[in-house]
Coordinates of C-alpha atoms and ligand atoms in Angstrom, one line a residue:
M1 CA 5.8 17.4 -18.8
S2 CA 8.1 15.3 -16.6
K3 CA 7.9 11.8 -15.3
R4 CA 5.5 11.3 -12.4
F5 CA 6.4 9.3 -9.3
Y6 CA 4.6 6.2 -10.1
L7 CA 3.7 3.6 -7.4
T8 CA 1.5 0.5 -7.2
T9 CA 0.0 -2.0 -4.8
A10 CA -0.5 -5.6 -5.6
I11 CA -3.9 -6.1 -7.2
D12 CA -6.3 -8.2 -5.0
Y13 CA -8.1 -11.3 -5.9
V14 CA -11.7 -10.5 -6.2
N15 CA -13.0 -13.7 -4.5
G16 CA -13.9 -12.1 -1.2
E17 CA -14.3 -8.9 0.8
P18 CA -11.2 -6.8 1.7
H19 CA -9.4 -7.5 5.0
L20 CA -6.8 -5.9 7.2
G21 CA -3.9 -7.2 5.0
H22 CA -5.3 -5.5 1.8
A23 CA -6.1 -2.3 3.8
Y24 CA -2.6 -2.2 5.2
E25 CA -0.9 -2.5 1.9
K26 CA -3.0 0.3 0.4
V27 CA -2.5 2.6 3.3
I28 CA 1.3 2.3 3.3
T29 CA 1.3 3.0 -0.5
D30 CA -1.0 5.9 0.0
I31 CA 1.2 7.4 2.7
I32 CA 4.2 7.1 0.4
A33 CA 2.2 8.7 -2.4
R34 CA 1.0 11.6 -0.2
T35 CA 4.7 12.1 1.0
H36 CA 5.8 12.7 -2.5
L37 CA 2.8 15.0 -3.2
S38 CA 3.6 16.9 0.0
L39 CA 7.2 17.2 -1.2
G40 CA 6.0 18.8 -4.4
Q41 CA 6.1 15.9 -6.9
D42 CA 3.5 14.8 -9.3
V43 CA 2.3 11.3 -8.3
F44 CA 0.4 8.5 -9.9
Y45 CA -0.9 5.8 -7.6
L46 CA -2.4 2.7 -9.0
T47 CA -4.3 -0.1 -7.3
G48 CA -7.0 -2.5 -8.4
L49 CA -8.2 -6.0 -8.9
D50 CA -6.9 -9.3 -10.2
E51 CA -10.0 -10.8 -11.6
H52 CA -9.0 -13.8 -13.8
G53 CA -8.0 -17.3 -13.0
Q54 CA -9.1 -20.5 -11.3
K55 CA -9.8 -19.0 -7.9
V56 CA -12.2 -16.3 -9.2
Q57 CA -13.8 -18.8 -11.7
S58 CA -14.4 -21.3 -8.9
A59 CA -15.7 -18.6 -6.5
A60 CA -18.2 -17.2 -9.1
K61 CA -19.3 -20.8 -9.9
A62 CA -19.9 -21.5 -6.2
D63 CA -22.0 -18.4 -6.1
G64 CA -23.9 -19.4 -9.1
K65 CA -22.8 -16.4 -11.1
D66 CA -21.2 -15.6 -14.4
P67 CA -17.6 -14.6 -13.6
Q68 CA -17.9 -11.1 -15.2
L69 CA -21.0 -10.3 -13.2
Y70 CA -19.5 -11.7 -10.1
C71 CA -16.4 -9.5 -10.6
D72 CA -18.5 -6.4 -11.4
E73 CA -20.4 -6.8 -8.2
F74 CA -17.2 -7.2 -6.0
A75 CA -15.4 -4.4 -7.9
A76 CA -18.0 -2.0 -6.7
I77 CA -17.3 -3.1 -3.1
W78 CA -13.5 -2.7 -3.5
E79 CA -13.7 0.7 -5.1
T80 CA -15.8 2.0 -2.3
F81 CA -13.3 0.4 0.1
A82 CA -10.5 2.5 -1.5
G83 CA -12.6 5.6 -0.8
R84 CA -13.2 4.5 2.8
L85 CA -9.4 4.3 3.3
N86 CA -9.1 7.8 1.9
L87 CA -6.6 6.8 -0.8
T88 CA -5.3 9.2 -3.3
N89 CA -5.2 6.6 -6.1
S90 CA -5.1 8.1 -9.6
D91 CA -6.7 5.0 -11.3
F92 CA -8.2 1.7 -10.5
V93 CA -7.3 -1.3 -12.7
R94 CA -9.5 -4.2 -13.3
T95 CA -7.9 -7.1 -15.3
S96 CA -11.2 -8.0 -17.0
S97 CA -11.3 -4.5 -18.6
Q98 CA -10.7 -4.1 -22.3
R99 CA -7.9 -1.7 -21.9
H100 CA -5.9 -4.2 -19.8
K101 CA -6.7 -7.1 -22.0
A102 CA -5.6 -5.3 -25.2
F103 CA -2.2 -4.6 -23.6
V104 CA -1.7 -8.2 -22.4
Q105 CA -2.6 -9.6 -25.8
A106 CA -0.2 -7.1 -27.5
V107 CA 2.6 -8.2 -25.2
L108 CA 1.9 -11.9 -25.8
Q109 CA 2.0 -11.4 -29.5
N110 CA 5.2 -9.3 -29.3
L111 CA 7.0 -11.9 -27.1
H112 CA 5.7 -14.8 -29.3
D113 CA 7.0 -13.0 -32.5
N114 CA 10.4 -12.5 -30.8
G115 CA 10.9 -16.1 -29.9
H116 CA 10.4 -16.0 -26.1
F117 CA 7.8 -18.7 -26.0
Y118 CA 7.9 -22.4 -27.0
Q119 CA 5.3 -25.2 -26.7
A120 CA 5.9 -28.3 -24.6
E121 CA 4.1 -31.2 -23.0
Y122 CA 3.4 -31.3 -19.3
R123 CA 2.7 -34.5 -17.5
G124 CA 1.3 -34.4 -14.0
F125 CA -1.3 -35.5 -11.5
Y126 CA -4.5 -33.5 -11.9
S127 CA -7.2 -33.2 -9.2
A128 CA -10.5 -32.3 -11.0
R129 CA -12.0 -31.5 -7.7
Q130 CA -9.3 -28.9 -6.8
E131 CA -8.9 -28.0 -10.4
S132 CA -5.2 -28.0 -10.1
F133 CA -2.1 -30.1 -10.7
L134 CA -0.7 -31.7 -7.5
T135 CA 2.9 -32.1 -6.8
E136 CA 5.0 -34.8 -5.1
K137 CA 4.6 -32.9 -1.8
D138 CA 0.8 -33.5 -1.9
R139 CA 1.4 -37.3 -1.9
R140 CA 0.9 -39.2 1.2
E141 CA 3.6 -41.6 2.5
D142 CA 2.0 -44.6 0.9
G143 CA 2.1 -42.9 -2.5
T144 CA -1.7 -42.1 -2.7
F145 CA -3.3 -38.7 -2.5
D146 CA -5.6 -37.5 0.2
P147 CA -9.4 -38.0 -0.5
I148 CA -9.9 -34.2 -0.3
Y149 CA -8.4 -34.1 -3.9
G150 CA -11.1 -36.5 -5.2
D151 CA -10.2 -38.5 -8.3
V152 CA -6.5 -37.8 -9.2
N153 CA -5.5 -38.7 -12.7
E154 CA -2.3 -38.6 -14.6
L155 CA -2.8 -36.0 -17.3
V156 CA -0.8 -34.8 -20.3
E157 CA -1.2 -31.2 -21.3
H158 CA 0.3 -29.1 -24.1
N159 CA 1.1 -25.5 -23.0
Y160 CA 3.2 -22.5 -23.9
Y161 CA 6.3 -21.8 -21.9
F162 CA 8.2 -18.6 -21.4
K163 CA 11.9 -18.9 -21.4
L164 CA 13.0 -17.6 -18.0
G165 CA 16.1 -19.6 -17.5
Q166 CA 18.3 -17.8 -19.9
H167 CA 18.0 -14.5 -17.9
Q168 CA 19.0 -15.9 -14.4
Q169 CA 22.5 -14.5 -14.4
W170 CA 21.4 -11.1 -15.8
L171 CA 18.9 -10.8 -13.0
I172 CA 21.4 -11.7 -10.3
D173 CA 23.7 -9.0 -11.7
H174 CA 20.9 -6.4 -11.7
I175 CA 19.9 -7.1 -8.1
E176 CA 23.6 -7.1 -7.0
A177 CA 24.3 -3.8 -8.8
N178 CA 21.1 -2.1 -7.4
P179 CA 20.9 -2.6 -3.7
S180 CA 17.6 -0.7 -3.4
F181 CA 15.8 -2.7 -6.1
I182 CA 14.4 -5.1 -3.4
Q183 CA 13.8 -3.7 0.0
P184 CA 14.1 -4.5 2.9
E185 CA 17.5 -6.0 2.8
T186 CA 16.3 -9.4 4.2
R187 CA 14.0 -9.8 1.2
R188 CA 16.8 -8.9 -1.2
N189 CA 18.9 -11.6 0.3
E190 CA 16.1 -14.1 0.1
V191 CA 15.8 -13.5 -3.6
L192 CA 19.5 -13.6 -4.2
G193 CA 19.8 -16.8 -2.2
F194 CA 17.0 -18.4 -4.3
L195 CA 18.5 -17.3 -7.6
K196 CA 22.0 -18.5 -6.7
N197 CA 21.0 -21.9 -5.4
N198 CA 18.3 -22.9 -7.9
T199 CA 18.0 -23.3 -11.6
L200 CA 15.1 -21.3 -12.8
E201 CA 12.5 -23.4 -14.6
D202 CA 10.7 -21.9 -17.6
L203 CA 7.3 -20.5 -16.8
C204 CA 4.1 -22.1 -18.1
I205 CA 2.0 -19.1 -19.3
T206 CA -1.1 -20.8 -20.6
R207 CA -4.0 -22.9 -19.4
P208 CA -6.0 -24.9 -21.9
K209 CA -9.6 -23.6 -22.1
E210 CA -11.2 -27.0 -21.3
R211 CA -9.6 -26.7 -17.9
L212 CA -10.0 -22.9 -17.4
E213 CA -12.1 -20.4 -19.4
W214 CA -11.9 -17.3 -17.3
G215 CA -8.8 -15.5 -18.6
I216 CA -7.3 -13.6 -21.5
Q217 CA -7.3 -15.6 -24.7
L218 CA -3.9 -16.1 -26.4
P219 CA -3.9 -13.9 -29.6
F220 CA -2.1 -16.6 -31.6
D221 CA -3.8 -19.7 -30.2
E222 CA -7.5 -19.6 -29.3
R223 CA -7.4 -22.9 -27.5
Y224 CA -5.7 -21.2 -24.5
V225 CA -6.1 -18.5 -21.9
T226 CA -3.1 -16.7 -20.3
Y227 CA -1.8 -17.8 -16.9
V228 CA -3.2 -15.5 -14.3
W229 CA 0.1 -14.3 -12.9
F230 CA 1.4 -13.3 -16.4
D231 CA -1.9 -11.4 -16.8
A232 CA -1.9 -9.8 -13.4
L233 CA 1.7 -8.6 -13.3
S234 CA 1.1 -6.9 -16.6
N235 CA -1.3 -4.5 -15.0
Y236 CA 1.6 -2.3 -13.8
A237 CA 2.4 -1.5 -17.4
S238 CA -1.0 -1.9 -19.0
I239 CA -2.6 1.2 -17.4
P240 CA 0.3 3.5 -18.4
A241 CA 0.1 2.0 -21.9
A242 CA -3.7 2.5 -22.0
L243 CA -3.2 6.1 -20.9
G244 CA -0.8 6.5 -23.8
D245 CA 2.6 6.7 -22.0
A246 CA 5.1 6.5 -24.8
A247 CA 7.7 4.8 -22.6
V248 CA 5.7 1.7 -22.4
A249 CA 3.5 1.9 -25.5
G250 CA 6.3 2.4 -27.9
P251 CA 8.4 -0.8 -27.2
I252 CA 5.3 -2.9 -27.4
G253 CA 4.2 -1.3 -30.7
L254 CA 1.1 0.5 -29.3
D255 CA 0.0 4.1 -30.0
S256 CA 1.1 6.7 -27.5
K257 CA -0.9 9.9 -26.8
P258 CA 0.6 13.4 -26.9
A259 CA -0.7 14.6 -23.5
A260 CA -0.3 11.2 -21.7
P261 CA 1.2 11.1 -18.2
E262 CA 4.8 10.0 -18.2
L263 CA 4.8 7.0 -15.9
W264 CA 7.0 4.1 -16.8
P265 CA 9.2 2.8 -15.2
A266 CA 7.3 2.5 -11.9
D267 CA 9.2 3.8 -9.0
I268 CA 7.9 1.5 -6.4
H269 CA 5.8 -1.7 -6.3
V270 CA 4.5 -2.3 -2.8
I271 CA 3.7 -5.9 -2.2
G272 CA 3.4 -8.5 0.6
K273 CA 6.1 -11.1 1.4
D274 CA 4.2 -14.0 -0.1
I275 CA 4.3 -12.7 -3.7
L276 CA 8.0 -11.7 -3.7
K277 CA 9.1 -14.3 -6.3
F278 CA 6.5 -13.1 -8.8
H279 CA 7.7 -9.5 -8.5
A280 CA 11.4 -9.9 -8.0
V281 CA 12.0 -12.8 -10.6
Y282 CA 9.2 -13.3 -13.1
W283 CA 8.2 -9.6 -13.5
P284 CA 11.7 -8.2 -14.2
I285 CA 12.3 -11.0 -16.7
M286 CA 9.0 -10.3 -18.4
L287 CA 10.0 -6.6 -18.7
K288 CA 13.4 -7.5 -20.0
A289 CA 11.7 -9.6 -22.7
M290 CA 9.4 -6.6 -23.5
K291 CA 12.5 -4.3 -23.7
L292 CA 11.1 -2.1 -20.9
P293 CA 13.2 -0.6 -18.1
L294 CA 12.8 -2.2 -14.7
P295 CA 11.0 -0.6 -11.8
G296 CA 13.0 1.3 -9.3
Q297 CA 12.0 -0.8 -6.3
V298 CA 10.0 -3.7 -5.0
L299 CA 9.1 -2.8 -1.4
V300 CA 8.0 -5.8 0.7
H301 CA 5.9 -5.6 3.7
G302 CA 5.2 -8.2 6.3
W303 CA 1.9 -10.0 7.2
W304 CA -0.5 -9.1 10.0
Q305 CA -1.8 -11.6 12.4
K306 CA -4.6 -11.0 14.9
D307 CA -4.0 -12.0 18.6
G308 CA -0.9 -13.9 17.7
Q309 CA -2.8 -16.1 15.1
K310 CA -3.2 -16.2 11.4
M311 CA -6.4 -14.4 10.4
S312 CA -9.0 -16.8 9.0
K313 CA -12.5 -16.3 8.0
T314 CA -13.5 -19.8 9.1
T315 CA -12.4 -19.3 12.8
G316 CA -13.7 -15.7 12.7
N317 CA -10.3 -14.4 13.7
V318 CA -10.3 -11.4 11.5
V319 CA -10.0 -7.6 11.7
D320 CA -12.7 -5.9 9.7
P321 CA -11.1 -2.6 8.5
V322 CA -14.5 -1.1 7.6
G323 CA -15.9 -1.9 11.1
V324 CA -12.8 -0.3 12.8
I325 CA -13.1 2.7 10.5
E326 CA -16.8 3.2 11.3
E327 CA -16.2 3.0 15.0
W328 CA -12.9 4.9 15.4
G329 CA -12.4 6.9 12.2
V330 CA -10.2 6.4 9.1
D331 CA -7.3 8.3 10.5
A332 CA -7.2 6.2 13.7
F333 CA -7.0 3.0 11.5
R334 CA -4.3 4.6 9.2
Y335 CA -2.2 5.8 12.2
Y336 CA -2.3 2.6 14.0
V337 CA -1.2 0.3 11.3
V338 CA 1.8 2.2 10.4
R339 CA 2.7 3.3 13.9
E340 CA 2.5 -0.3 15.2
L341 CA 4.3 -1.9 12.3
D342 CA 7.3 -1.0 10.3
I343 CA 7.4 -1.9 6.7
G344 CA 9.1 -5.3 6.6
P345 CA 8.4 -7.4 9.7
D346 CA 5.2 -9.2 10.5
G347 CA 2.7 -7.6 12.8
N348 CA 0.1 -8.5 15.4
W349 CA -3.2 -6.7 15.7
T350 CA -4.7 -6.6 19.2
D351 CA -7.8 -4.5 20.0
E352 CA -6.0 -3.6 23.3
S353 CA -3.0 -2.1 21.6
F354 CA -5.2 -0.3 19.1
E355 CA -7.2 1.3 21.9
A356 CA -4.0 2.1 23.9
R357 CA -2.5 4.0 21.0
Y358 CA -5.7 5.7 20.2
S359 CA -6.1 6.9 23.7
A360 CA -2.4 7.8 24.5
E361 CA -1.1 9.1 21.3
L362 CA -4.1 10.4 19.3
A363 CA -6.7 11.5 22.0
N364 CA -4.4 12.5 24.9
G365 CA -1.3 13.3 22.8
L366 CA -2.1 15.2 19.6
G367 CA -5.9 15.7 20.2
N368 CA -5.4 17.1 23.7
L369 CA -2.6 19.4 22.5
V370 CA -4.7 21.0 19.8
N371 CA -7.8 21.2 21.9
R372 CA -6.3 22.8 25.0
S373 CA -4.1 25.3 23.0
L374 CA -7.1 26.5 21.0
S375 CA -9.4 26.5 24.0
M376 CA -6.9 28.6 26.0
L377 CA -6.4 31.0 23.1
N378 CA -10.1 31.5 22.8
R379 CA -10.7 31.8 26.5
Y380 CA -7.9 34.2 27.3
R381 CA -7.5 36.2 24.0
G382 CA -10.8 35.7 22.1
G383 CA -8.9 33.5 19.6
M384 CA -6.4 36.2 18.6
L385 CA -2.6 35.7 18.5
E386 CA -1.3 39.0 20.0
T387 CA 2.4 38.4 19.4
T388 CA 4.8 36.1 17.7
S389 CA 7.6 34.2 19.4
D390 CA 10.3 31.6 18.5
E391 CA 10.8 29.8 21.8
L392 CA 10.0 26.4 20.4
A393 CA 11.3 27.1 17.0
E394 CA 14.5 25.2 17.5
D395 CA 12.8 22.1 18.8
A396 CA 10.3 22.2 16.1
E397 CA 12.9 22.5 13.3
K398 CA 14.8 19.6 14.7
W399 CA 11.8 17.3 14.5
I400 CA 10.7 18.7 11.2
T401 CA 14.2 17.8 9.6
K402 CA 14.1 14.3 11.1
A403 CA 10.5 13.7 10.0
R404 CA 11.3 14.8 6.5
R405 CA 14.4 12.6 6.3
N406 CA 12.3 9.6 7.5
Y407 CA 9.6 10.4 5.1
E408 CA 12.0 10.7 2.2
S409 CA 13.4 7.2 2.9
H410 CA 9.8 5.9 3.3
Q411 CA 10.3 5.1 7.0
I412 CA 6.8 6.0 8.1
Q413 CA 7.0 4.5 11.5
A414 CA 10.2 6.4 12.3
A415 CA 8.7 9.6 10.9
L416 CA 5.7 9.3 13.3
I417 CA 8.1 8.7 16.2
S418 CA 9.9 12.0 15.3
I419 CA 6.6 13.9 15.0
W420 CA 5.3 12.7 18.3
R421 CA 8.5 14.0 19.9
L422 CA 7.2 17.4 19.0
V423 CA 3.7 16.6 20.2
D424 CA 5.2 15.5 23.6
R425 CA 7.5 18.6 23.7
A426 CA 4.6 20.9 23.2
N427 CA 2.4 19.1 25.8
Q428 CA 5.3 19.3 28.2
Y429 CA 5.7 23.1 27.4
V430 CA 2.0 23.5 28.6
E431 CA 2.9 21.9 31.9
Q432 CA 6.2 23.9 32.2
T433 CA 4.8 27.3 31.3
A434 CA 1.3 26.8 32.9
P435 CA -0.7 29.2 30.8
F436 CA -3.7 28.7 33.1
K437 CA -1.7 30.2 36.0
L438 CA -0.2 33.0 33.8
A439 CA -3.8 34.0 32.8
K440 CA -4.5 34.8 36.5
Q441 CA -1.4 37.1 36.8
E442 CA -1.9 40.6 35.2
D443 CA 1.9 41.2 34.9
Q444 CA 2.3 37.9 32.9
S445 CA 0.1 39.1 30.0
D446 CA 3.0 39.3 27.5
R447 CA 4.4 35.9 28.6
L448 CA 1.0 34.4 28.1
N449 CA 0.8 35.8 24.5
E450 CA 4.2 34.2 23.7
V451 CA 3.2 30.8 25.2
L452 CA 0.0 30.8 23.3
Y453 CA 1.8 31.6 20.0
N454 CA 4.3 28.8 20.5
L455 CA 1.5 26.3 21.1
I456 CA -0.6 27.3 18.1
E457 CA 2.3 27.4 15.8
C458 CA 3.3 23.9 16.9
C459 CA -0.2 22.7 16.2
R460 CA -0.1 24.2 12.6
I461 CA 3.2 22.7 11.9
L462 CA 2.1 19.4 13.2
A463 CA -0.8 19.4 10.8
V464 CA 1.7 19.6 7.9
L465 CA 3.8 16.9 9.3
I466 CA 1.0 14.4 9.8
W467 CA -0.8 15.1 6.6
P468 CA 0.6 12.1 4.7
V469 CA -0.6 9.6 7.4
I470 CA -3.8 11.2 8.8
P471 CA -4.9 13.8 6.2
D472 CA -8.4 14.4 7.6
T473 CA -7.0 15.3 11.1
A474 CA -4.4 17.5 9.4
E475 CA -7.1 19.4 7.5
K476 CA -9.3 19.8 10.7
I477 CA -6.3 21.3 12.5
F478 CA -5.8 23.8 9.6
E479 CA -9.5 24.7 9.8
Q480 CA -9.5 25.1 13.6
V481 CA -6.3 27.2 13.5
N482 CA -8.0 29.1 10.6
F483 CA -4.9 28.8 8.4
D484 CA -5.5 29.4 4.7
G485 CA -4.6 26.6 2.2
S486 CA -4.0 23.0 2.7
P487 CA -1.6 21.1 5.0
A488 CA -0.6 19.0 1.9
D489 CA 2.6 21.0 1.4
F490 CA 5.7 20.2 3.4
E491 CA 7.2 23.7 2.6
L492 CA 4.6 25.0 5.2
A493 CA 6.3 23.2 8.0
K494 CA 8.5 26.1 8.8
W495 CA 8.4 28.1 12.0
G496 CA 6.7 31.4 11.9
G497 CA 3.8 30.8 9.4
L498 CA 1.2 32.4 11.7
A499 CA 1.3 36.2 11.9
E500 CA 0.6 38.5 14.8
G501 CA -3.1 39.5 14.9
H502 CA -4.2 36.1 13.3
T503 CA -7.4 34.9 14.7
C504 CA -8.2 31.1 15.2
N505 CA -11.4 29.3 15.3
K506 CA -12.9 27.4 18.1
A507 CA -11.6 23.9 19.1
T508 CA -13.6 20.8 18.4
P509 CA -12.3 17.4 19.6
L510 CA -10.2 15.6 16.9
F511 CA -10.3 12.2 18.6
P512 CA -13.4 11.7 20.9
R513 CA -12.5 10.0 24.1
K514 CA -14.2 6.7 23.8
D515 CA -14.0 5.8 27.4
L516 CA -15.9 9.0 28.2
E517 CA -18.4 8.5 25.4
K518 CA -19.4 4.9 26.7
K519 CA -20.1 6.2 30.1
Ligands
MSP1 N1 -3.7 -11.2 -6.9 C1 -2.4 -11.5 -6.2 C2 -1.5 -10.3 -6.5 C3 -1.2 -10.0 -7.9 S1 -0.1 -8.6 -8.1 C4 0.3 -8.5 -9.7 C5 -2.7 -11.6 -4.8 N2 -3.8 -11.1 -4.2 S2 -4.2 -11.2 -2.7 O1 -5.5 -10.6 -2.6 O2 -4.1 -12.6 -2.2 O3 -3.2 -10.4 -1.9 C6 -3.0 -9.0 -2.2 C7 -2.0 -8.4 -1.3 O4 -2.4 -8.4 0.0 C8 -0.7 -9.1 -1.3 O5 0.4 -8.2 -1.4 C9 -0.6 -9.9 0.0 O6 0.7 -10.1 0.6 C10 -1.4 -8.9 0.9 N3 -1.9 -9.6 2.1 C11 -2.8 -10.6 2.2 N4 -3.0 -11.0 3.5 C12 -2.2 -10.2 4.2 C13 -2.0 -10.1 5.6 N5 -2.5 -10.8 6.5 N6 -1.1 -9.1 6.1 C14 -0.5 -8.2 5.2 N7 -0.7 -8.2 3.9 C15 -1.4 -9.3 3.4 O7 -1.8 -12.1 -4.1

């Protein structure tokens, strides 16, 4: 066996329903996973839930539920959601599961035994109502705290700290020597700037149980639970360890399993810009202390707004991904988020731009091409390809090569732009060759056969090219073209796959025209 391409999303807090931001991150990760599958690699895609900590404990309390029950109920919703997005995830991690907890406790014991922790006193201003320590920034000009914090008292707490500071220069050197470790470039510069201009403080990795109960207990001091970020980041390694991957189990002193998938180190952690410091500073240092190799890349995406404003449940300014999927189909949703927004910058969802792309690029672009090509083949030739031809082969090969390069470098938006150049070329070819006119001219019968072949072969190739992004549509095209096998193999994107004498099925619309439906 060989190492699988292993990629992850952030794990979501289970204190609410999934929204556009969560959906976006899972979709881009899925497209990267499917790209590698299509290119012939074994892939392991991990996503899941971050269930411990103050946020979840408070949300469960507000709901009058035991935290475990509260998490179990939400977990079912989130797992269903992964299915709605058509994700190829190989596993689904929940941090309240025994397999995850066992790993975190083994790591804590290991780091404790190796002198990475120390105990110290923390003195600060604590708001019982907010259940958190306040900082100087929370103070008003007159030195008092806002009444929203309720009673604020100075509190002294004993906690365990993880020695981060001593690894600062090592981390700077690693980031400088590995330009692709944090991508895009702007995020890499942000981390380097932070590390070079600040002294890293040690990380408090515990919470006394009297303040927070909902967490993983320290194996060497039962008065404490583990800080939620230490717990959550560990998920990326806890699942490989639980599956028995020797590369991670070995160094922590856990048992490996003979037929376990080889996963660690992760190839890519996909995350949003707000949690960069945790993934690009704390996590690498945790791994170094665990004596585990670092992941290949932290890939950082931007944040979505709706109509130019922050999405917020209280104002109702949100995009409900499930609603969009129910109305427009999962492929329309997947397509829009990655065609509209490149991985990196922030994006803005508007219903107008969603509908415009649906109509121009999906319904009138790809959908119309497939529909009219197959309809003409059925009408004029009873569905049969009577010849082969390579008139559009050169154009197709050009866009296949570009799309492949874009996919390989995870530039999904650029890949789609290349692929739609081929959609446009083929639609233009219909206008130029006018098969509906050729069909009326008896002496143009051979020419019509050629034109039809070029069109249907383009549709078949397009199915392979779009599979990572809109897999359902790709599969429908293969069915309609009646091509055996699955479009999940990039090798099939080669001109000439359809043979003379091949018979296609009838066309059914891929993207129903909503404007017509409503009339
Ligand atoms: N639980 C932590 C992550 C722990 S990872 C070891 C967390 N959870 S979260 O639910 O708040 O966010 C999960 C992911 O969704 C993050 O990567 C975050 O950046 C992303 N997004 C949340 N809102 C978003 C948008 N509005 N737009 C795009 N992504 C957003 O943080």
